[in-house]
Structure formats: C-alpha cells, structure tokens
Amino acid sequence: MEDYDREPRGHGRRRFITTAAAVGLGSLAGCTGLGGEDGTETDSGGGEPVGQIGSGRSPFGDREITGGVSVSEMPDLSGELTLYSGRGEALVGELIGFFEEYYDDFTVRPRYNSATELVNQILTEGENSPADVFFSVNAGSLGALKDEGRTQDLPSEVLDLVRDEFHDPDGQWTGTSGRARTVPFNTDQFAASDVPDDIMAFPETEAFRDNIGWAPTYSSFQAFVTAMRVLEGDDATREWLQGMQDLGVTEYNDEFLVSQAVADGEIGAGFANHYYIQRILAGRTEAPLGTAFTSGDAGSIFNVAGALVLDTADDADLGTNFVRHLLSAEAQDYFARTTFEYPLVSGVDPIGELPSIDELNPPEGLDLTQLSDLEGTVRLMREVGVL
C-alpha cells in the first residue's frame, strides 16, 4: 500500500479524510453502482463520532451510527505497524488507509496473502518475523497461531467490546466481524421451504442432483468441514463429502462464484457465506437469489474474521490499540456496509435483509477455537478426492 505524506505531530488530526483509493465492490464482485464518496470526520476534540468511512459506498444508503465506541474516543495510534492481512486489500485497504490518514504519525505496512499462507510464513519466520498484528479471515487461522504460542494477551477492555463467544476464551484473539454459513438458492427453482434445514440431509436430496455447487478449496468451506468433523466425527464427514460427490456437486473456485451461478440459474443451490449473496443482490436487486439457513449444525456455524497481536510485535500497545480500532463504531459500520458482514459490536446493525445474530441458530457447544485443525480437514478432503 502507498504511504501517505504526514503532517508534523502537533498540527492535529486532519478535519477531512481522504480515504485510500480502493477497488470498489463493483469491480470486485461483478456488481455495479457501488462506488462512493470519501468519508469526513468532525473535530475529534469534542469526542464526536467520525462518521462513515467511505460514506456512500453501500447501495443501501448512508445511516447514522448509534452504537459502539467512536474512533475519536480511542487511544491515538502512533508509529509503524507491520500488518499481515489474510483479508484482501480490495476489502480492507480503504479501512486501513482511513486509520493512516486519521493519525498524523501512524503508518501501516501491510502484507496481503491468504490466511493459511501467512500463518505458515509467521511460523517459518519464527522470532525474526516482522509481523506485529495478524488480521485473519477466519477463527481457525487465529487459533492455529495461538496453538503455536505465537500470540500475546489482549486486555479486557478490548475483549469486552464483543460477546464472549466472539473472542478467544484465553484472551489471545478477538473477532472483528462475522459471517454466517448459508445456502444460496435460486428462487425461480425453489422456495425456502424446499431447502433442508439439516446439513446432513443434502446428499439425499434428489432435487439437488447435478444442481448444487461448492468451493472446496475456499478457506470458509474448509472451516465448515472442520466444524462438521468436530460435531459429527470424521466418519460422518467423510460420508457426507462422498455423498455430495455422488450427488453430482459442481466445483467452483470461490463462494462468490457459487452464489453467482445460483443467481444465474446455472445451479439451483450452493454453500456460501452470507455476504456473497448480499454483494450480488446489491448490484442485481432483482436477481432470483434467496438465502436459506440450516439449524444447529455445521451448516449454520457463525465464524468470525479477527485479529491478534503477535509475540514478535515491536510495540504491543500499538498492536493492541490497532486491534481495538477494528472494533470501533466506524470500523464496524464499514464492515456492515462495505463487506456486508455482521458487525460484532452491539448497537451496529447488519445491512440488507438479514436476520440479527440473535435470530441465527448456530450449533451449541462449538468453540470457534476448535476450528484450528485445518490440516486434518485438508487431509480428509484429499482422502475422499474432494481436493
């Protein structure tokens, strides 16, 4: 990411924010009409909320931020921070750029890659890793670094910004936004009542023969399979994977393409995180695309993107405060409007026609830290011939 010119400390925060030039969701996801104006901030000295970041990006329109803690009420960010981001620049680059512009003496040096690749890089680099903060697309990668002893404690004032189930019980990482597993379905082919609410029933559903899709190389799908292993056991998971192959499931490279194929009528249903459906509907409001949910099983897990401070951080306080900023009201609103995820901070609502977090039915007794065994999942998927 390009560095920004800095005013000397003492000039105060800039009154007007020019956000990083970001790739709009229109080009990211094949949607149109998602470009927007830069956000602005009020004079931070009075503790007023900053306002929306990238205001106007969302086709659902602007909204007042009424919940959460504003950036203006958080500790200043100052210095250089090396961020290993498993979240793509197209999705979070604008947010990171906003923080850089908001603070005169703050610079982020991001490295973007898949979460899995970055975990492996951190482990390979060992104590010589330059990484200060790891920003992950899923809890499994966060848990993997925790398991390797590569994390530092986050203080309670950060952890307490989200509900207990959305951060590590040992205080090593916190979720920053959420994603629900869903079943996108074509409303010209099916009604919501036609979609089973039991994930284990899909291989036996003849209506989906040669008419359903998945993205088995995608990290979110592998996290879902990991959850199935935890909840149902390896044997039942192996049988489910084989059953889906026997049903004639179609493979796609990612879950946006799965959802797009459903909207186009290429297939009748698929497996995807909820926000891919919302991104398509944002650009194609009349698309015959619906969202179904299973209940209390691996198909209904609510996973989180999240962040942690690494044991190699040069300035642990800076790393901690950066993570805190990802939970600011403005950042949570950004995740809702720009990436169509679930905000995790109380009082900041999701965008679109989505049930609230409290209305979802994720499986009981599943700790997100249990999703760290991705290696075992990949091994099982290879054994069955899915990978």
CSV table of C-alpha atoms in Angstrom, one decimal:
chain,number,residue,atom,x,y,z
A,1,MET,CA,0.0,0.0,0.0
A,2,GLU,CA,1.2,3.5,-0.9
A,3,ASP,CA,2.5,5.6,2.1
A,4,TYR,CA,0.8,8.9,2.8
A,5,ASP,CA,2.5,12.2,3.5
A,6,ARG,CA,2.4,13.1,7.1
A,7,GLU,CA,1.9,16.5,8.8
A,8,PRO,CA,4.2,17.1,11.8
A,9,ARG,CA,2.8,16.0,15.1
A,10,GLY,CA,1.1,18.9,16.7
A,11,HIS,CA,-0.9,20.0,13.7
A,12,GLY,CA,-3.7,17.9,14.9
A,13,ARG,CA,-5.8,15.3,13.1
A,14,ARG,CA,-7.0,16.3,9.6
A,15,ARG,CA,-10.5,17.5,9.5
A,16,PHE,CA,-11.3,16.0,6.2
A,17,ILE,CA,-10.4,12.4,5.5
A,18,THR,CA,-9.3,11.3,2.0
A,19,THR,CA,-9.6,7.5,2.1
A,20,ALA,CA,-7.3,5.2,0.3
A,21,ALA,CA,-8.2,4.6,-3.3
A,22,ALA,CA,-9.9,1.3,-3.0
A,23,VAL,CA,-11.2,-1.2,-5.6
A,24,GLY,CA,-15.0,-0.9,-5.4
A,25,LEU,CA,-17.1,-3.9,-4.8
A,26,GLY,CA,-18.5,-3.4,-8.3
A,27,SER,CA,-15.2,-4.5,-9.8
A,28,LEU,CA,-14.5,-7.0,-7.0
A,29,ALA,CA,-17.8,-8.9,-7.3
A,30,GLY,CA,-19.1,-8.0,-10.7
A,31,CYS,CA,-21.7,-5.6,-9.2
A,32,THR,CA,-22.4,-2.0,-10.4
A,33,GLY,CA,-23.2,1.2,-8.6
A,34,LEU,CA,-21.1,0.5,-5.5
A,35,GLY,CA,-18.7,3.4,-5.8
A,36,GLY,CA,-18.9,6.1,-3.2
A,37,GLU,CA,-17.6,9.4,-1.8
A,38,ASP,CA,-14.9,9.8,0.7
A,39,GLY,CA,-16.0,10.0,4.4
A,40,THR,CA,-15.4,13.0,6.5
A,41,GLU,CA,-14.6,13.4,10.2
A,42,THR,CA,-15.8,16.0,12.7
A,43,ASP,CA,-13.4,17.8,15.0
A,44,SER,CA,-12.2,14.9,17.2
A,45,GLY,CA,-11.5,17.2,20.2
A,46,GLY,CA,-15.2,17.1,21.3
A,47,GLY,CA,-15.4,13.3,21.2
A,48,GLU,CA,-17.9,13.4,18.3
A,49,PRO,CA,-18.3,10.3,16.1
A,50,VAL,CA,-16.1,10.4,13.0
A,51,GLY,CA,-18.9,9.3,10.7
A,52,GLN,CA,-19.0,6.7,8.0
A,53,ILE,CA,-15.8,5.5,6.3
A,54,GLY,CA,-16.1,5.7,2.6
A,55,SER,CA,-19.6,7.1,3.1
A,56,GLY,CA,-22.0,6.2,0.3
A,57,ARG,CA,-20.3,3.0,-0.9
A,58,SER,CA,-23.3,0.9,0.1
A,59,PRO,CA,-26.2,0.8,-2.3
A,60,PHE,CA,-28.4,0.5,0.8
A,61,GLY,CA,-27.6,4.2,1.6
A,62,ASP,CA,-26.0,6.1,4.5
A,63,ARG,CA,-27.1,5.6,8.0
A,64,GLU,CA,-26.4,7.1,11.4
A,65,ILE,CA,-24.0,5.2,13.6
A,66,THR,CA,-25.7,5.0,17.0
A,67,GLY,CA,-23.8,2.1,18.8
A,68,GLY,CA,-20.3,1.2,19.7
A,69,VAL,CA,-17.3,3.4,20.6
A,70,SER,CA,-16.1,6.0,18.2
A,71,VAL,CA,-12.5,6.2,16.9
A,72,SER,CA,-12.4,9.7,18.4
A,73,GLU,CA,-12.8,8.1,21.9
A,74,MET,CA,-10.0,5.5,21.4
A,75,PRO,CA,-6.2,5.9,22.2
A,76,ASP,CA,-4.2,7.5,19.4
A,77,LEU,CA,-2.2,5.4,17.0
A,78,SER,CA,1.4,6.5,16.5
A,79,GLY,CA,4.4,4.7,14.9
A,80,GLU,CA,4.8,2.0,12.3
A,81,LEU,CA,2.9,-1.3,12.4
A,82,THR,CA,3.5,-4.3,10.2
A,83,LEU,CA,0.2,-6.0,9.4
A,84,TYR,CA,0.0,-9.5,8.0
A,85,SER,CA,-3.5,-9.5,6.5
A,86,GLY,CA,-5.4,-12.6,5.4
A,87,ARG,CA,-8.1,-10.2,4.3
A,88,GLY,CA,-7.7,-8.8,0.8
A,89,GLU,CA,-6.7,-5.3,0.1
A,90,ALA,CA,-9.8,-4.7,-2.0
A,91,LEU,CA,-11.9,-5.3,1.1
A,92,VAL,CA,-9.9,-3.7,3.9
A,93,GLY,CA,-7.4,-1.4,2.2
A,94,GLU,CA,-9.7,1.5,2.5
A,95,LEU,CA,-10.3,1.0,6.2
A,96,ILE,CA,-6.5,0.8,6.9
A,97,GLY,CA,-6.0,3.9,4.8
A,98,PHE,CA,-8.5,5.7,6.8
A,99,PHE,CA,-6.7,5.0,10.1
A,100,GLU,CA,-3.4,6.2,8.5
A,101,GLU,CA,-5.0,9.4,7.4
A,102,TYR,CA,-6.7,10.0,10.7
A,103,TYR,CA,-3.5,9.9,12.7
A,104,ASP,CA,-0.6,12.1,11.5
A,105,ASP,CA,2.2,9.8,12.8
A,106,PHE,CA,0.8,6.4,12.0
A,107,THR,CA,1.9,4.1,9.2
A,108,VAL,CA,0.7,0.6,8.4
A,109,ARG,CA,3.0,-1.7,6.3
A,110,PRO,CA,0.6,-4.4,5.2
A,111,ARG,CA,1.4,-7.8,3.6
A,112,TYR,CA,-1.6,-9.4,1.9
A,113,ASN,CA,-1.9,-13.1,1.3
A,114,SER,CA,-4.2,-16.0,2.2
A,115,ALA,CA,-4.6,-16.5,5.9
A,116,THR,CA,-3.1,-20.0,5.6
A,117,GLU,CA,-0.1,-18.8,3.8
A,118,LEU,CA,0.5,-16.0,6.3
A,119,VAL,CA,0.3,-18.4,9.2
A,120,ASN,CA,2.9,-20.6,7.6
A,121,GLN,CA,5.0,-17.6,6.9
A,122,ILE,CA,4.9,-16.4,10.5
A,123,LEU,CA,5.8,-19.9,11.8
A,124,THR,CA,8.7,-20.1,9.3
A,125,GLU,CA,10.0,-16.7,10.3
A,126,GLY,CA,9.9,-17.6,13.9
A,127,GLU,CA,11.2,-14.9,16.3
A,128,ASN,CA,12.5,-13.0,13.3
A,129,SER,CA,9.1,-12.3,12.0
A,130,PRO,CA,8.5,-8.5,11.4
A,131,ALA,CA,4.7,-9.0,11.9
A,132,ASP,CA,3.1,-7.0,14.7
A,133,VAL,CA,-0.6,-7.9,14.0
A,134,PHE,CA,-2.3,-10.7,12.2
A,135,PHE,CA,-5.7,-10.0,10.6
A,136,SER,CA,-7.5,-13.2,9.6
A,137,VAL,CA,-10.5,-14.1,7.6
A,138,ASN,CA,-11.4,-16.9,10.0
A,139,ALA,CA,-11.0,-18.1,13.5
A,140,GLY,CA,-9.2,-21.2,12.5
A,141,SER,CA,-6.0,-19.4,11.5
A,142,LEU,CA,-6.1,-17.3,14.7
A,143,GLY,CA,-6.4,-20.5,16.7
A,144,ALA,CA,-3.5,-22.1,14.8
A,145,LEU,CA,-1.2,-19.2,15.9
A,146,LYS,CA,-2.4,-19.4,19.4
A,147,ASP,CA,-1.8,-23.2,19.5
A,148,GLU,CA,1.8,-22.4,18.4
A,149,GLY,CA,2.3,-19.9,21.2
A,150,ARG,CA,2.8,-17.0,18.9
A,151,THR,CA,0.2,-14.6,20.4
A,152,GLN,CA,0.0,-12.0,23.2
A,153,ASP,CA,-2.8,-11.4,25.7
A,154,LEU,CA,-5.4,-8.8,24.7
A,155,PRO,CA,-6.6,-6.6,27.5
A,156,SER,CA,-10.2,-7.0,28.8
A,157,GLU,CA,-11.1,-3.5,27.6
A,158,VAL,CA,-10.6,-4.8,24.0
A,159,LEU,CA,-12.1,-8.3,24.5
A,160,ASP,CA,-15.2,-6.8,26.3
A,161,LEU,CA,-16.2,-4.9,23.1
A,162,VAL,CA,-17.6,-8.2,21.7
A,163,ARG,CA,-19.6,-11.0,23.2
A,164,ASP,CA,-17.7,-13.9,24.9
A,165,GLU,CA,-18.4,-16.3,22.0
A,166,PHE,CA,-16.7,-14.0,19.5
A,167,HIS,CA,-13.3,-13.9,21.2
A,168,ASP,CA,-10.8,-16.4,22.4
A,169,PRO,CA,-11.6,-17.6,25.9
A,170,ASP,CA,-8.0,-17.2,26.9
A,171,GLY,CA,-7.9,-13.7,25.5
A,172,GLN,CA,-5.4,-14.3,22.7
A,173,TRP,CA,-7.5,-13.0,19.8
A,174,THR,CA,-10.8,-11.3,19.1
A,175,GLY,CA,-13.3,-11.4,16.3
A,176,THR,CA,-13.8,-8.2,14.3
A,177,SER,CA,-16.7,-9.1,12.1
A,178,GLY,CA,-18.9,-12.2,11.5
A,179,ARG,CA,-20.1,-14.4,8.7
A,180,ALA,CA,-22.9,-16.9,8.7
A,181,ARG,CA,-22.9,-20.1,6.7
A,182,THR,CA,-25.9,-20.2,4.4
A,183,VAL,CA,-27.4,-22.0,1.4
A,184,PRO,CA,-28.0,-19.6,-1.5
A,185,PHE,CA,-30.8,-20.9,-3.6
A,186,ASN,CA,-32.5,-19.8,-6.9
A,187,THR,CA,-35.9,-18.6,-6.1
A,188,ASP,CA,-37.1,-19.4,-9.6
A,189,GLN,CA,-36.4,-23.1,-8.9
A,190,PHE,CA,-37.0,-23.4,-5.2
A,191,ALA,CA,-38.9,-22.0,-2.2
A,192,ALA,CA,-37.1,-21.6,1.1
A,193,SER,CA,-39.1,-24.5,2.4
A,194,ASP,CA,-37.6,-26.8,-0.2
A,195,VAL,CA,-34.1,-26.3,1.3
A,196,PRO,CA,-33.4,-28.8,4.1
A,197,ASP,CA,-32.6,-27.2,7.5
A,198,ASP,CA,-30.3,-30.2,8.3
A,199,ILE,CA,-26.9,-30.0,6.5
A,200,MET,CA,-26.5,-33.8,6.8
A,201,ALA,CA,-29.7,-34.3,4.6
A,202,PHE,CA,-28.3,-32.6,1.5
A,203,PRO,CA,-26.6,-35.7,-0.1
A,204,GLU,CA,-30.1,-37.4,0.0
A,205,THR,CA,-32.0,-34.5,-1.6
A,206,GLU,CA,-32.7,-35.6,-5.2
A,207,ALA,CA,-33.8,-32.1,-6.2
A,208,PHE,CA,-30.2,-31.0,-5.9
A,209,ARG,CA,-28.8,-33.8,-8.1
A,210,ASP,CA,-26.4,-32.2,-10.6
A,211,ASN,CA,-27.9,-28.9,-9.4
A,212,ILE,CA,-25.8,-27.7,-6.4
A,213,GLY,CA,-22.3,-26.2,-6.0
A,214,TRP,CA,-19.5,-25.8,-3.6
A,215,ALA,CA,-16.0,-24.3,-3.4
A,216,PRO,CA,-13.9,-26.9,-1.6
A,217,THR,CA,-10.5,-25.1,-1.9
A,218,TYR,CA,-12.0,-22.0,-0.2
A,219,SER,CA,-11.0,-21.4,3.5
A,220,SER,CA,-14.5,-20.8,4.7
A,221,PHE,CA,-15.7,-24.0,3.2
A,222,GLN,CA,-12.8,-25.9,4.9
A,223,ALA,CA,-13.7,-24.2,8.2
A,224,PHE,CA,-17.3,-25.5,7.7
A,225,VAL,CA,-16.0,-29.0,7.1
A,226,THR,CA,-13.8,-28.7,10.2
A,227,ALA,CA,-16.9,-27.8,12.2
A,228,MET,CA,-18.6,-30.9,10.8
A,229,ARG,CA,-15.7,-33.1,11.9
A,230,VAL,CA,-15.9,-31.6,15.4
A,231,LEU,CA,-19.7,-32.0,15.6
A,232,GLU,CA,-20.3,-35.2,13.7
A,233,GLY,CA,-16.9,-37.0,13.6
A,234,ASP,CA,-14.6,-37.9,10.7
A,235,ASP,CA,-16.5,-40.9,9.5
A,236,ALA,CA,-19.8,-39.0,9.1
A,237,THR,CA,-18.0,-36.1,7.5
A,238,ARG,CA,-16.3,-38.4,5.1
A,239,GLU,CA,-19.6,-40.0,4.2
A,240,TRP,CA,-21.2,-36.5,3.7
A,241,LEU,CA,-18.4,-35.4,1.4
A,242,GLN,CA,-18.6,-38.6,-0.6
A,243,GLY,CA,-22.4,-38.3,-0.8
A,244,MET,CA,-22.2,-34.8,-2.2
A,245,GLN,CA,-19.8,-36.0,-4.9
A,246,ASP,CA,-22.2,-38.9,-5.7
A,247,LEU,CA,-25.0,-36.3,-6.0
A,248,GLY,CA,-23.1,-34.5,-8.7
A,249,VAL,CA,-22.0,-31.3,-6.9
A,250,THR,CA,-20.3,-28.8,-9.1
A,251,GLU,CA,-17.0,-27.3,-8.0
A,252,TYR,CA,-16.2,-23.5,-8.2
A,253,ASN,CA,-13.1,-21.6,-7.2
A,254,ASP,CA,-14.7,-19.4,-4.6
A,255,GLU,CA,-18.1,-18.9,-2.9
A,256,PHE,CA,-18.9,-15.7,-4.8
A,257,LEU,CA,-18.8,-17.7,-8.0
A,258,VAL,CA,-21.1,-20.3,-6.3
A,259,SER,CA,-23.6,-17.6,-5.4
A,260,GLN,CA,-23.4,-16.0,-8.8
A,261,ALA,CA,-24.0,-19.4,-10.5
A,262,VAL,CA,-27.1,-19.8,-8.3
A,263,ALA,CA,-28.3,-16.3,-9.3
A,264,ASP,CA,-27.8,-17.1,-13.0
A,265,GLY,CA,-29.7,-20.3,-12.7
A,266,GLU,CA,-26.7,-22.4,-13.6
A,267,ILE,CA,-27.3,-24.4,-10.4
A,268,GLY,CA,-30.2,-24.3,-8.1
A,269,ALA,CA,-28.4,-24.0,-4.8
A,270,GLY,CA,-24.9,-24.0,-3.1
A,271,PHE,CA,-22.9,-23.5,0.0
A,272,ALA,CA,-21.5,-20.0,0.8
A,273,ASN,CA,-21.0,-17.3,3.4
A,274,HIS,CA,-23.9,-15.0,3.7
A,275,TYR,CA,-22.2,-11.8,2.4
A,276,TYR,CA,-21.6,-13.2,-1.1
A,277,ILE,CA,-25.4,-13.3,-1.6
A,278,GLN,CA,-25.7,-9.7,-0.3
A,279,ARG,CA,-23.0,-8.5,-2.7
A,280,ILE,CA,-24.8,-9.9,-5.7
A,281,LEU,CA,-28.1,-8.5,-4.6
A,282,ALA,CA,-26.5,-5.1,-4.1
A,283,GLY,CA,-25.7,-5.0,-7.8
A,284,ARG,CA,-28.6,-7.1,-9.1
A,285,THR,CA,-31.6,-6.3,-6.9
A,286,GLU,CA,-34.0,-8.4,-9.0
A,287,ALA,CA,-31.8,-11.5,-9.1
A,288,PRO,CA,-33.7,-14.7,-8.2
A,289,LEU,CA,-31.4,-15.3,-5.3
A,290,GLY,CA,-32.5,-16.3,-1.8
A,291,THR,CA,-30.8,-17.1,1.5
A,292,ALA,CA,-31.6,-20.2,3.5
A,293,PHE,CA,-30.1,-21.4,6.8
A,294,THR,CA,-29.7,-24.8,8.3
A,295,SER,CA,-30.2,-25.0,12.1
A,296,GLY,CA,-27.9,-26.1,14.9
A,297,ASP,CA,-25.3,-27.9,12.8
A,298,ALA,CA,-22.1,-27.4,10.9
A,299,GLY,CA,-24.0,-25.7,8.0
A,300,SER,CA,-25.1,-22.9,10.4
A,301,ILE,CA,-21.8,-22.0,12.0
A,302,PHE,CA,-21.1,-18.4,12.7
A,303,ASN,CA,-17.4,-17.8,12.1
A,304,VAL,CA,-15.5,-14.6,12.6
A,305,ALA,CA,-12.8,-12.6,10.9
A,306,GLY,CA,-10.5,-11.4,13.6
A,307,ALA,CA,-7.1,-10.1,14.8
A,308,LEU,CA,-4.4,-10.8,17.3
A,309,VAL,CA,-1.1,-9.3,18.4
A,310,LEU,CA,1.9,-11.5,17.7
A,311,ASP,CA,4.7,-12.3,20.1
A,312,THR,CA,7.1,-10.5,17.7
A,313,ALA,CA,5.4,-7.2,17.9
A,314,ASP,CA,7.8,-4.3,18.4
A,315,ASP,CA,5.2,-2.3,20.2
A,316,ALA,CA,2.5,-4.5,21.8
A,317,ASP,CA,0.5,-1.4,22.9
A,318,LEU,CA,0.3,-0.1,19.4
A,319,GLY,CA,-0.7,-3.5,18.1
A,320,THR,CA,-3.4,-3.8,20.8
A,321,ASN,CA,-4.8,-0.4,20.0
A,322,PHE,CA,-4.9,-1.1,16.3
A,323,VAL,CA,-7.0,-4.2,17.1
A,324,ARG,CA,-9.2,-2.0,19.3
A,325,HIS,CA,-9.7,0.3,16.3
A,326,LEU,CA,-11.0,-2.6,14.2
A,327,LEU,CA,-13.8,-2.7,16.8
A,328,SER,CA,-14.6,1.0,16.7
A,329,ALA,CA,-18.1,2.0,15.7
A,330,GLU,CA,-16.9,3.4,12.4
A,331,ALA,CA,-15.0,0.2,11.5
A,332,GLN,CA,-17.9,-2.0,12.5
A,333,ASP,CA,-20.2,0.1,10.3
A,334,TYR,CA,-17.6,-0.2,7.5
A,335,PHE,CA,-17.7,-4.0,7.7
A,336,ALA,CA,-21.5,-3.9,7.5
A,337,ARG,CA,-21.8,-1.5,4.5
A,338,THR,CA,-18.7,-2.4,2.5
A,339,THR,CA,-18.0,-6.1,3.1
A,340,PHE,CA,-21.6,-6.9,4.0
A,341,GLU,CA,-20.5,-8.8,7.1
A,342,TYR,CA,-22.1,-8.9,10.5
A,343,PRO,CA,-20.8,-6.3,12.9
A,344,LEU,CA,-19.8,-7.8,16.3
A,345,VAL,CA,-20.2,-4.7,18.4
A,346,SER,CA,-23.6,-4.3,20.0
A,347,GLY,CA,-25.6,-1.4,18.5
A,348,VAL,CA,-24.2,-1.6,15.0
A,349,ASP,CA,-26.6,-3.5,12.8
A,350,PRO,CA,-26.0,-5.6,9.6
A,351,ILE,CA,-27.0,-4.3,6.2
A,352,GLY,CA,-29.6,-5.9,4.0
A,353,GLU,CA,-32.5,-8.3,4.7
A,354,LEU,CA,-30.6,-10.4,7.2
A,355,PRO,CA,-31.7,-11.9,10.5
A,356,SER,CA,-29.9,-10.5,13.5
A,357,ILE,CA,-27.2,-12.5,15.1
A,358,ASP,CA,-29.6,-13.5,17.9
A,359,GLU,CA,-32.0,-14.9,15.3
A,360,LEU,CA,-29.4,-17.3,13.9
A,361,ASN,CA,-29.2,-20.9,15.1
A,362,PRO,CA,-25.5,-21.9,15.2
A,363,PRO,CA,-24.6,-25.2,16.7
A,364,GLU,CA,-24.4,-25.3,20.5
A,365,GLY,CA,-21.2,-26.2,22.2
A,366,LEU,CA,-18.9,-25.4,19.3
A,367,ASP,CA,-16.0,-23.2,20.3
A,368,LEU,CA,-14.5,-21.3,17.4
A,369,THR,CA,-11.0,-22.2,18.6
A,370,GLN,CA,-11.9,-25.8,17.7
A,371,LEU,CA,-11.7,-24.8,14.0
A,372,SER,CA,-7.9,-24.6,14.1
A,373,ASP,CA,-7.3,-28.2,12.8
A,374,LEU,CA,-7.5,-27.3,9.1
A,375,GLU,CA,-4.6,-29.7,8.4
A,376,GLY,CA,-6.8,-32.6,9.4
A,377,THR,CA,-9.6,-31.3,7.3
A,378,VAL,CA,-7.5,-31.0,4.2
A,379,ARG,CA,-6.1,-34.5,4.7
A,380,LEU,CA,-9.7,-35.9,5.0
A,381,MET,CA,-10.9,-34.0,1.9
A,382,ARG,CA,-7.9,-35.3,-0.1
A,383,GLU,CA,-8.6,-38.9,1.1
A,384,VAL,CA,-12.2,-38.6,-0.3
A,385,GLY,CA,-10.9,-37.0,-3.6
A,386,VAL,CA,-12.5,-33.6,-3.0
A,387,LEU,CA,-9.1,-31.9,-3.2
